[in-house]
Coordinates of C-alpha atoms and ligand atoms in Angstrom, one line a residue:
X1 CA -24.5 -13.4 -1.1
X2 CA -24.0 -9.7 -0.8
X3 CA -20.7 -11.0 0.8
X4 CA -19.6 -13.0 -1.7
X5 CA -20.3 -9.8 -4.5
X6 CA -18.2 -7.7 -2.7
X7 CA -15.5 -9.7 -2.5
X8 CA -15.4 -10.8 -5.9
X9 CA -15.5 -6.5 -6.8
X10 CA -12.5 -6.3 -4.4
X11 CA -10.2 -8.6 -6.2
X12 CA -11.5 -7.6 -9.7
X13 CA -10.3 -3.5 -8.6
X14 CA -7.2 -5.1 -6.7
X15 CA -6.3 -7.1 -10.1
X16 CA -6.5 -4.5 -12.4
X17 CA -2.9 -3.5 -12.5
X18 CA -2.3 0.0 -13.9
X19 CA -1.7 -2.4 -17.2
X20 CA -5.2 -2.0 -18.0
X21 CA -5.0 1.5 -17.8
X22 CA -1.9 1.0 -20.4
X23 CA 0.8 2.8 -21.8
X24 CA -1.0 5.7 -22.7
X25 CA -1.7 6.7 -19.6
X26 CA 1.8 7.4 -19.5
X27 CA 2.1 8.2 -22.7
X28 CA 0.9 12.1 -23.9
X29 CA 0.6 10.3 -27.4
X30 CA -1.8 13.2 -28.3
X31 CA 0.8 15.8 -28.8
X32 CA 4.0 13.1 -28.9
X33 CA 4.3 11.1 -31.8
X34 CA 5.7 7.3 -31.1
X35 CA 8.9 6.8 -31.4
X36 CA 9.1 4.8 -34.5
X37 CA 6.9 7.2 -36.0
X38 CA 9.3 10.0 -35.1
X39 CA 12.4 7.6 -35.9
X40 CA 10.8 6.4 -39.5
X41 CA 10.7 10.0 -40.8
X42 CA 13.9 10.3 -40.2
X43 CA 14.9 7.5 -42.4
X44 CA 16.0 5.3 -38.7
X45 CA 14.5 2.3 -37.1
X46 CA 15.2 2.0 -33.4
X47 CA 14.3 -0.9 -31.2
X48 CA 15.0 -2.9 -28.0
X49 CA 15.9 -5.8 -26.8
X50 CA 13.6 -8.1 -24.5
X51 CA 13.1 -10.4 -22.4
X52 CA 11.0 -13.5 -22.6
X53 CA 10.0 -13.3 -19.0
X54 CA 9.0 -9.7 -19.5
X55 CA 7.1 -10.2 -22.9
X56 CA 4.9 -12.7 -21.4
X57 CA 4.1 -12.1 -17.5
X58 CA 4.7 -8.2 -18.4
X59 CA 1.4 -7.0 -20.3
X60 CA 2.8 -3.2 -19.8
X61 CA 5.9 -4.2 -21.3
X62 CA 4.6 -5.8 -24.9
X63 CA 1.6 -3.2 -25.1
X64 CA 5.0 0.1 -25.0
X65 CA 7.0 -2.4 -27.0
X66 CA 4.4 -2.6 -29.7
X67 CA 3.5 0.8 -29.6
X68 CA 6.6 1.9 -29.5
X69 CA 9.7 0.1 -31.7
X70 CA 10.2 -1.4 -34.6
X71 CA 12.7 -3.3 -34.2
X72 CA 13.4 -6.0 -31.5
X73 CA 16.6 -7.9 -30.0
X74 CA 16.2 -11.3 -28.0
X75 CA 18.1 -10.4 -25.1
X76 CA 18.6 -14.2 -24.1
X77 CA 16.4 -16.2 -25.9
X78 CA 19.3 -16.8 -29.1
X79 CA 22.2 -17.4 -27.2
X80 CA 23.9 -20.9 -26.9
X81 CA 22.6 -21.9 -24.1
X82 CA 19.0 -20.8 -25.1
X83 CA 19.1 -22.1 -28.6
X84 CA 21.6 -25.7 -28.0
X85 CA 21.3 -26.8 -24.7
X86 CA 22.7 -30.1 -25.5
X87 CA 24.9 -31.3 -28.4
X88 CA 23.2 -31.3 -31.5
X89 CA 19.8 -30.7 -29.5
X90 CA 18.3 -27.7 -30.3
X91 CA 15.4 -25.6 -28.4
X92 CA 13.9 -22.3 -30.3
X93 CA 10.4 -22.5 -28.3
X94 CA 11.4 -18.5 -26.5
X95 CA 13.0 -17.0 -29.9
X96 CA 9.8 -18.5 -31.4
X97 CA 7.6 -17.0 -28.9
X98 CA 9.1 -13.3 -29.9
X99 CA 9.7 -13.6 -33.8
X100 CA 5.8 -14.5 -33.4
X101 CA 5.2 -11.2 -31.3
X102 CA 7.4 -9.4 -33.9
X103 CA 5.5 -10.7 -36.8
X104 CA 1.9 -9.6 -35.4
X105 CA 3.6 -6.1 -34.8
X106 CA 5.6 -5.9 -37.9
X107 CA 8.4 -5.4 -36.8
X108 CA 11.7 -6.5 -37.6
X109 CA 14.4 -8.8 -35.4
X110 CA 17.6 -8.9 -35.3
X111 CA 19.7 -12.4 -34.1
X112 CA 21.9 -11.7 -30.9
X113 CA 23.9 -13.9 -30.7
X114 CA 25.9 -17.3 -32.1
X115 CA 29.3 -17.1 -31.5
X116 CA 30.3 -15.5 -27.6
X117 CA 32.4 -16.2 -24.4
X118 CA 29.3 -16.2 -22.3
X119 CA 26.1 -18.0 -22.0
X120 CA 27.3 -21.5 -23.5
X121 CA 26.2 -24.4 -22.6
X122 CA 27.7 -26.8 -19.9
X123 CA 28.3 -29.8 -22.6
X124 CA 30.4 -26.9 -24.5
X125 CA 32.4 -25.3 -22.3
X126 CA 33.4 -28.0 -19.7
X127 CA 34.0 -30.9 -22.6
X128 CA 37.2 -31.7 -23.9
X129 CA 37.2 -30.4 -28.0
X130 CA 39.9 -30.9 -30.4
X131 CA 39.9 -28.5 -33.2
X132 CA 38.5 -30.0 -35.8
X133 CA 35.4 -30.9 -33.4
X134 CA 34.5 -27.6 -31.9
X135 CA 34.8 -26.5 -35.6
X136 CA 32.3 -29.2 -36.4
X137 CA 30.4 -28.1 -33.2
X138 CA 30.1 -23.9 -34.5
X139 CA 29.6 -24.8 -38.0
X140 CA 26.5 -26.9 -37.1
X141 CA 25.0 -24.8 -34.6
X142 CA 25.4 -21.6 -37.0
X143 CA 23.8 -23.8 -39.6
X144 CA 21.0 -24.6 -37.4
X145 CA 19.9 -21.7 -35.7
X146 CA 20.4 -19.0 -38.9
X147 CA 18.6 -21.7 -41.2
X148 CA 15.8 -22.1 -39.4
X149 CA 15.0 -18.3 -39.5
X150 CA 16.2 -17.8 -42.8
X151 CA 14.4 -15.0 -44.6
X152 CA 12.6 -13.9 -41.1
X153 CA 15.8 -12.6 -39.0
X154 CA 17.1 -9.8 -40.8
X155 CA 20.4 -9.7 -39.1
X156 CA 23.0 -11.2 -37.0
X157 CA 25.2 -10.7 -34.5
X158 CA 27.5 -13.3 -35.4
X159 CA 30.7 -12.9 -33.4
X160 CA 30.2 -11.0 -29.9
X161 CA 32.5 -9.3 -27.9
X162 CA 35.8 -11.0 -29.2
X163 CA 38.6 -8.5 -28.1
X164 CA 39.6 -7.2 -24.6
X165 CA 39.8 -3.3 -23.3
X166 CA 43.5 -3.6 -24.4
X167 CA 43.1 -4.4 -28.0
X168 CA 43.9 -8.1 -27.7
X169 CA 41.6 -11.4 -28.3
X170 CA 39.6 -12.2 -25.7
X171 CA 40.8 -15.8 -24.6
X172 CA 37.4 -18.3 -24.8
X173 CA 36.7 -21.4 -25.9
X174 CA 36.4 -20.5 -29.7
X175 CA 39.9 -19.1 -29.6
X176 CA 41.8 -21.9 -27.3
X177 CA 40.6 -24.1 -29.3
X178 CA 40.2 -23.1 -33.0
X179 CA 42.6 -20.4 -33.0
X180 CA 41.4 -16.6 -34.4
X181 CA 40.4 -17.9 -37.5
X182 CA 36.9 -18.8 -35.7
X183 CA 36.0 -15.3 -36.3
X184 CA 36.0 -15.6 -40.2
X185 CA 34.3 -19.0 -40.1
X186 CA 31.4 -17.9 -38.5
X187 CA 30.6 -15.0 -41.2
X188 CA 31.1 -17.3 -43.6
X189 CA 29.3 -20.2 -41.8
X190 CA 26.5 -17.8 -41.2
X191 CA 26.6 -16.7 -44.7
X192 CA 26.2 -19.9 -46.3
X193 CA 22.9 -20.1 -44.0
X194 CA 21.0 -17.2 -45.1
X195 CA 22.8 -15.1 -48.1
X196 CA 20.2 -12.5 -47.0
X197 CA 20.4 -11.8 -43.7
X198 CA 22.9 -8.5 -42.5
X199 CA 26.1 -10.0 -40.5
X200 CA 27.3 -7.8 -37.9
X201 CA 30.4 -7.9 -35.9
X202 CA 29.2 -6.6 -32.0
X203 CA 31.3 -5.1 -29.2
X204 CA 31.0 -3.3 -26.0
X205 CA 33.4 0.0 -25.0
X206 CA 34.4 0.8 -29.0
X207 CA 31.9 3.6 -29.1
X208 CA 34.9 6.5 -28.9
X209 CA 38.8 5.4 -30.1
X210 CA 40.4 3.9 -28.1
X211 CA 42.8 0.4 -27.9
X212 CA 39.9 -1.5 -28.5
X213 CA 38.3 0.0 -31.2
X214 CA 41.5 0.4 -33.6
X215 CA 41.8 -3.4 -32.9
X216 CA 38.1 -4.1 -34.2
X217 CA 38.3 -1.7 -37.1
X218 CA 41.8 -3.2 -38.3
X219 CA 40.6 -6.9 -37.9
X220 CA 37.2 -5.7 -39.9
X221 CA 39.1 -4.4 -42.4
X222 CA 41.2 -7.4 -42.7
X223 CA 38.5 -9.4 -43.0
X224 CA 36.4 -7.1 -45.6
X225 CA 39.5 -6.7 -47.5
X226 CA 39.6 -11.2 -47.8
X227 CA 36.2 -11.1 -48.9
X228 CA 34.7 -12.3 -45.9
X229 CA 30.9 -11.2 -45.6
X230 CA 30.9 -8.5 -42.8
X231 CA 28.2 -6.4 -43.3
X232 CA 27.5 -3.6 -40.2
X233 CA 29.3 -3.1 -37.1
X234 CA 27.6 -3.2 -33.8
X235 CA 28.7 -0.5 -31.3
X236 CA 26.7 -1.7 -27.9
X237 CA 26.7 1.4 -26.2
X238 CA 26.6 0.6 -22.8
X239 CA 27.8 3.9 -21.4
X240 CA 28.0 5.5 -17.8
X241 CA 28.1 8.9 -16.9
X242 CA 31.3 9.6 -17.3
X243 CA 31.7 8.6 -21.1
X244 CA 35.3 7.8 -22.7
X245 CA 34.8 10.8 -24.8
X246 CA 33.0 13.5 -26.7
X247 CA 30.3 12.8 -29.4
X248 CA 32.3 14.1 -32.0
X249 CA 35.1 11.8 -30.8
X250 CA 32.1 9.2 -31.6
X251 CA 31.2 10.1 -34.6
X252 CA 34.4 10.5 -35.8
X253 CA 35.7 7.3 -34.7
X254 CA 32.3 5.6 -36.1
X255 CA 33.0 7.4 -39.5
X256 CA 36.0 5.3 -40.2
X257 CA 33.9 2.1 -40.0
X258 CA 31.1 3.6 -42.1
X259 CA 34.1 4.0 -44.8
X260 CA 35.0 0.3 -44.9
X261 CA 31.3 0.4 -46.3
X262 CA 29.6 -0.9 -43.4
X263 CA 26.2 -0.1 -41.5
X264 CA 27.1 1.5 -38.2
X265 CA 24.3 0.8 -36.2
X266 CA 23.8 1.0 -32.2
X267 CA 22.8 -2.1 -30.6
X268 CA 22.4 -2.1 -27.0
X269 CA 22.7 1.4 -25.6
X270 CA 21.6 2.1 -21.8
X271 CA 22.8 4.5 -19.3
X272 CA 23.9 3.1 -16.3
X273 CA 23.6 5.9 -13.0
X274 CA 26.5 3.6 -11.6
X275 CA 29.5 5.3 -11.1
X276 CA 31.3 2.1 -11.5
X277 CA 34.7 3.7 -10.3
X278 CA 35.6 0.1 -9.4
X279 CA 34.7 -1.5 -12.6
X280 CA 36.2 1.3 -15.2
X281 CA 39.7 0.0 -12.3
X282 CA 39.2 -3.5 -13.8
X283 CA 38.6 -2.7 -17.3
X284 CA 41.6 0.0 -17.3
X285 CA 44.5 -1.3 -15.2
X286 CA 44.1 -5.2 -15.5
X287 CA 44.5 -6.5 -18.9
X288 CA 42.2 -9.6 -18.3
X289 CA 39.9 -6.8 -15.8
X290 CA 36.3 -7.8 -17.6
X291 CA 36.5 -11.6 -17.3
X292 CA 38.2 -11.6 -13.9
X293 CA 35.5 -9.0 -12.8
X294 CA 32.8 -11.4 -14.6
X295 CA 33.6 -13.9 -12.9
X296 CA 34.2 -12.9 -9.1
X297 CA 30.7 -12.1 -9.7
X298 CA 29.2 -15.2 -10.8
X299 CA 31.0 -17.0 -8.3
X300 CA 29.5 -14.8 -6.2
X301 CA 33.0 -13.9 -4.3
X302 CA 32.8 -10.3 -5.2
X303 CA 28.8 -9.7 -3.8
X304 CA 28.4 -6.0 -5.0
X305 CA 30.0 -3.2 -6.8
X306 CA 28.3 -0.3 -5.2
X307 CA 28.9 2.9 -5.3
X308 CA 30.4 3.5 -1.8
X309 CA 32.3 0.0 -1.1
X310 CA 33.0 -3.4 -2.5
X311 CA 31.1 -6.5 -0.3
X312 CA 33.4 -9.3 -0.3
X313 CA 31.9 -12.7 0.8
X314 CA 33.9 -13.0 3.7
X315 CA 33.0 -15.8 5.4
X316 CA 34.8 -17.8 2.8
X317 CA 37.6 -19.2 4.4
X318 CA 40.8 -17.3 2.6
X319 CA 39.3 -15.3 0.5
X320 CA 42.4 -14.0 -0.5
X321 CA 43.1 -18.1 -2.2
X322 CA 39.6 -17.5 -4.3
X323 CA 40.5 -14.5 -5.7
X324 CA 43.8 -15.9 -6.4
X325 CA 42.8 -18.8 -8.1
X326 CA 40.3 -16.2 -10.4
X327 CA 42.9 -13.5 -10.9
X328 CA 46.1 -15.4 -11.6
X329 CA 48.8 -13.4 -12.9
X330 CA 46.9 -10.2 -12.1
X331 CA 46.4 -10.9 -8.2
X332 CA 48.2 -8.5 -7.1
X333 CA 46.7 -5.8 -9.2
X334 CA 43.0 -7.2 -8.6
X335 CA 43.5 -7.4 -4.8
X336 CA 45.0 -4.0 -4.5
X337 CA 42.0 -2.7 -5.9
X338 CA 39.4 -5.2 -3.9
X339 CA 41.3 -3.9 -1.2
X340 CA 39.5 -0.6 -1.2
X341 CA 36.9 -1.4 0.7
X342 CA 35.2 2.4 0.6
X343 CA 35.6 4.5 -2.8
X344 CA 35.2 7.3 -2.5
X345 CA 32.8 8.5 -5.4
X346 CA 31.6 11.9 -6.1
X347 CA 27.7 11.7 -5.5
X348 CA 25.7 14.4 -7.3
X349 CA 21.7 13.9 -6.9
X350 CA 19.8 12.2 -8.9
X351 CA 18.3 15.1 -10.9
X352 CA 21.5 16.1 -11.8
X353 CA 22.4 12.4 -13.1
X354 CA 19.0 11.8 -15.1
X355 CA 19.7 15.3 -16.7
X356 CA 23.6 13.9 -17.6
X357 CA 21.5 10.6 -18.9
X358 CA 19.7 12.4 -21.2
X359 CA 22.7 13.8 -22.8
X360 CA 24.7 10.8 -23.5
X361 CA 20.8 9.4 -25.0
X362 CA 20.7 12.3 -26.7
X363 CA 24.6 12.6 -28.8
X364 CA 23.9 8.9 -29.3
X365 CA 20.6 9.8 -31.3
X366 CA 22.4 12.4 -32.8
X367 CA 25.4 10.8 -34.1
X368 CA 23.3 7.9 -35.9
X369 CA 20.6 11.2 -37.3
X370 CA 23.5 12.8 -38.9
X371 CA 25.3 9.2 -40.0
X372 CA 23.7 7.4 -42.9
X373 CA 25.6 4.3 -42.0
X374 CA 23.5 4.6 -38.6
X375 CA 20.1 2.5 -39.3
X376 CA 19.0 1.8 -36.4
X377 CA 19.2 2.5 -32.5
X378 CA 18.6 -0.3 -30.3
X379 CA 18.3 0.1 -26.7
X380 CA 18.6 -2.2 -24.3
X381 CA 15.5 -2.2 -23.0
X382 CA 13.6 0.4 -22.3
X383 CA 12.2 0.9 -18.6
X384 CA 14.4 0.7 -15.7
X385 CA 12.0 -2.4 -14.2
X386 CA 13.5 -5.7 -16.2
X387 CA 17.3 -3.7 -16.7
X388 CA 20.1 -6.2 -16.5
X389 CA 22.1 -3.5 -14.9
X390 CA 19.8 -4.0 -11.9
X391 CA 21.4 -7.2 -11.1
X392 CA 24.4 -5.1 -9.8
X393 CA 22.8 -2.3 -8.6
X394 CA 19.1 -2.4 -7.7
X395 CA 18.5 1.4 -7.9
X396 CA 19.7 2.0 -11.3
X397 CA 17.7 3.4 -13.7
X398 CA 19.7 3.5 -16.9
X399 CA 16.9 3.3 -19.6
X400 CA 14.3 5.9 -20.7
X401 CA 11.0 5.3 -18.7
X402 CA 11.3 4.2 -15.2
X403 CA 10.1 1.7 -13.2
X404 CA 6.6 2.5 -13.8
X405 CA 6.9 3.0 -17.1
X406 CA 6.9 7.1 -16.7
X407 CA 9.0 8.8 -19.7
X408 CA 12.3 10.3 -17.9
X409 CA 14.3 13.3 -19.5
X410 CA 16.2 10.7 -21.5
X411 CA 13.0 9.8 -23.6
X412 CA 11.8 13.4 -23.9
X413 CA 15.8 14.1 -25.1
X414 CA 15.4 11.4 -27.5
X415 CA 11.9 13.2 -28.6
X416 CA 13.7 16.1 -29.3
X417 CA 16.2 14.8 -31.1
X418 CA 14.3 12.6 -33.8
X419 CA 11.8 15.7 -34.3
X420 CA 15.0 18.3 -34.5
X421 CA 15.2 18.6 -38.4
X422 CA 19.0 20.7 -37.9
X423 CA 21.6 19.0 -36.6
X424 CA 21.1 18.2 -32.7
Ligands
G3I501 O1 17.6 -18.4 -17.6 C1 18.2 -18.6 -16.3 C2 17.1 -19.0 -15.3 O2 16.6 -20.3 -15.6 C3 17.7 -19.0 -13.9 O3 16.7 -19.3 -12.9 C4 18.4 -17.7 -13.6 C5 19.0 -17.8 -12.2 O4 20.0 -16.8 -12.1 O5 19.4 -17.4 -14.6 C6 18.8 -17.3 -15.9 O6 19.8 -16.9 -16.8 C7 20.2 -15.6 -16.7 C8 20.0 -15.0 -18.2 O7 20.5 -13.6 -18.2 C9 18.5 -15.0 -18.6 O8 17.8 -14.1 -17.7 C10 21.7 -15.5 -16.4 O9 21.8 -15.9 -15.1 C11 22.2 -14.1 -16.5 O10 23.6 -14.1 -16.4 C12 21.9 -13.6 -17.9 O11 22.3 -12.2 -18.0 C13 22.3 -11.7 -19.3 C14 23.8 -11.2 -19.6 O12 23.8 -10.7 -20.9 C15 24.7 -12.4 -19.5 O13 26.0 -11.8 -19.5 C16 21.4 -10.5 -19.5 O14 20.1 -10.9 -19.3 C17 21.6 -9.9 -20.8 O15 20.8 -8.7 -20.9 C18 23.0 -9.5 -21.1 O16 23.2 -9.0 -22.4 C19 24.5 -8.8 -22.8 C20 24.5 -9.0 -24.3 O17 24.0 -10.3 -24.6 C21 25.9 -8.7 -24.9 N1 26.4 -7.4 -24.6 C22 26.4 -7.1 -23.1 C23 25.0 -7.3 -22.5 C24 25.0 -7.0 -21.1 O18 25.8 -8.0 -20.4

C-alpha cells in the first residue's frame, strides 16, 4: 500500500510541468504591467499568431497568450488547405477552436489568409482550371469562409504575398490562371461577405523601400484609386539581423502608405538569429530566389540552410538534374550559389545577437507608437519553443521569451518602449 502512495506522489510531482507554476512565475507582473495593458494606453493593440497544436497540448502557451495579447492571428488554421480541403467541402473545426479561445479572452482575431501561393489544397493546385472556374473556385471559398465569421473576424488578410523581391507578380495558380485581376476580385469578393470587416493587403520584405515595396504601394494605390475596398496594409516583418535599412527608412517608407489613407499595421514580426547569408543570395540575385528556395526545401533537396554550410541530399542520384528541374532558367545562378558549400558568416555570440534583436523589436514598436496608421503589432508568436523559423534552424530564438517561456531583452525592449511617453 505504502508502495502504491508513493508512487502515485511520484508521478503527481513528475506531472506537474512548470505549467502549473504558470506564466507568472516568469512573469515579474508585480512591477511590469502586461503588455496589452502597456500597448492599450498607448492607443495600440498587439497580438500574436498561434498555433492550434500549441493552444491545446501547450497550457503555458494559452495561459501567456491570455494574459498577455489582445489580439490573435491563426497561424494555419484559415489557410486553404485548413479551411477547403476538398472542393466545395469546407472544415473550420481549428479556426473554431481559437475564435472560441479569443471570445472567452476578449480578444480580437484577425483572418490570415484566403487568397496565397502556399498552403492550397491538392484538388486546387494539381487540377486543371479554366478561368472562369478557378474564378468560380475563389469567389466561393471567399464567400464561405468570410461569411461564416462575419461580424466576429475583424480583419482579413485577403491577398498574401502576391509580388516577388524584384517588384514583379509572383507567378501562382491565381495568376496563371485568372490573370492579375485576381487581386481586385478578392477585396471585392471579400467585401460583399462582410462590409464590416478591415481588408488588408499582406507582404513579407516591404518593411524599408525597396523594389518590392514601390510595387505594392503603386498597385494599392491603383486599386484605392478604382474604388476597390483596401483598407490597411500588412507589413509582415520578418526581419534578420541585418535589416534592409534604418527605422526611419521604415517609417518613412510606411508613411507613404498611411497617406493613401490606410491602416499600417505589423503583422507577423519575429527576429530570426539566422544569418541567412544564403537565403538574402536567393532573394537578391535570382529573380524567382523565394519560390526556387521554397521549394528545394519542401522537396527536401536542399536539407538545411545553416549558418556555416548548405547540406545537399546527396545521395540523390544527379543532384545537379533536381535542382535543374526546380531552378530552370536560373540554374546556373542557383547552383553557383548551392555550390558554396561553407559560407563563411561572421559569428558574433549570442549576447551580442539577443542585444541586436531587441533593437530591431524595439524601432518596430517605435515606428507604429509614433504612427497613428499603426494599430496594432502582431508577432509571430511569441516564445522561441513553437517558432516556424525553427524548422530551418533549431537553435533560433527569434521571438521575445525563450524556450521556457523566460522574457529575453527583446520583451524588456518592447517594455520600454510602450511605457516611453517621448519618442523611443
Ligand atoms: O498540418 C500538417 C500536419 O498534418 C503534418 O503532419 C505536418 C508534417 O509536416 O505538416 C503540417 O502542416 C504544416 C503547417 O505549417 C501546419 O503546422 C506545413 O508542413 C508547414 O509548411 C506549415 O508552415 C507554415 C508556413 O507558413 C507555410 O509556409 C507555418 O506554420 C506558418 O507559421 C507560416 O506562416 C507564414 C504566413 O502564413 C505568411 N507569411 C510568412 C509566414 C512564415 O512562412
Amino acid at each position: 500500500m505504502i508502495k502504491k502512495i508513493l508512487l502515485i506522489l511520484i508521478i503527481f510531482s513528475v506531472c506537474l510541468p512548470n505549467t502549473f507554476l504558470g506564466a507568472q512565475e516568469h512573469f515579474d507582473t508585480d512591477s511590469i504591467p502586461s503588455l496589452k495593458t502597456l500597448a492599450e494606453a498607448r492607443g495600440k493593440y498587439i497580438g500574436t499568431a498561434v498555433d492550434i497544436r500549441s493552444l491545446k497540448y501547450d497550457p503555458e502557451c494559452s495561459q501567456v497568450l491570455a494574459d498577455q495579447f489582445n489580439v490573435i492571428t491563426p497561424a494555419n488554421a484559415l489557410k486553404f488547405d485548413a479551411t477547403e480541403p476538398g472542393r466545395n467541402i469546407f472544415s473550420f473545426k481549428d479556426a473554431d477552436a481559437i475564435l472560441n479561445f479569443a471570445t472567452i479572452h476578449n480578444m480580437k482575431m484577425r483572418g490570415h489568409t484566403l487568397v496565397w501561393y502556399l498552403q492550397i489544397p491538392s484538388w486546387l493546385a494539381k487540377g486543371k482550371h479554366s478561368k472562369e472556374d478557378l474564378k468560380e473556385i475563389l469567389h466561393n471559398h471567399i464567400k464561405s469562409v468570410v461569411g461564416r465569421y462575419k461580424g466576429k473576424i475583424y480583419s482579413w488578410d485577403v491577398v498574401n504575398e502576391a509580388f516577388q523581391s524584384n517588384g514583379t507578380l509572383r507567378r501562382n495558380v491565381w495568376l496563371n490562371n485568372i490573370g492579375a485581376e485576381y487581386i481586385e476580385l478578392a477585396f471585392r469578393w471579400a467585401h460583399e461577405a462582410d462590409p464590416n470587416a478591415l481588408l488588408f493587403y499582406n507582404e513579407d520584405g516591404i518593411e524599408m523601400r525597396n523594389k518590392k515595396s514601390d510595387a505594392v504601394y503603386e498597385l494599392i494605390k491603383k486599386l484605392k484609386a478604382k474604388g476597390v475596398p483596401i483598407d490597411g496594409i500588412g507589413f509582415e516583418g520578418h526581419f534578420d539581423l541585418a535589416p534592409e535599412g534604418t527605422m526611419k527608412n521604415m517609417a518613412a517608407n510606411i508613411k507613404r502608405f498611411a497617406e493613401l489613407g490606410l491602416e499600417t499595421d505589423f503583422t507577423e514580426v519575429d527576429v530570426t538569429l539566422a544569418e541567412n547569408i544564403l537565403r538574402k543570395k536567393f532573394y537578391k540575385i535570382i529573380p524567382n530566389g523565394k519560390n526556387i528556395l521554397d521549394a528545394l526545401i519542401q522537396k527536401k533537396i536542399l536539407l538545411d540552410i545553416s549558418l556555416t554550410k548548405v547540406r545537399l541530399r546527396y545521395h540523390i542520384n544527379n543532384i545537379e538534374n533536381a535542382v535543374r528541374n526546380i531552378a530552370g532558367e536560373d540554374f546556373d545562378k542557383v547552383w553557383a550559389i548551392l555550390k558554396q558549400s561553407y559560407i563563411n558568416s561572421p559569428t558574433i555570440n549570442k549576447e551580442k545577437k539577443l542585444e541586436k534583436q531587441a533593437k530591431i523589436f524595439n524601432d518596430v514598436c517605435t515606428v507604429c507608437l509614433n504612427n497613428p496608421s499603426c494599430k496594432i503589432i502582431i508577432f509571430w508568436g511569441f516564445t522561441d519553443k513553437h517558432s516556424w523559423l525553427r524548422r530551418f534552424h533549431n537553435d533560433d530564438a527569434p521571438l521575445i521569451l525563450d524556450q521556457q517561456y523566460h522574457p529575453k531583452p527583446a520583451y524588456y525592449k518592447i517594455i520600454k518602449a510602450f511605457q516611453n511617453k517621448e519618442s523611443n
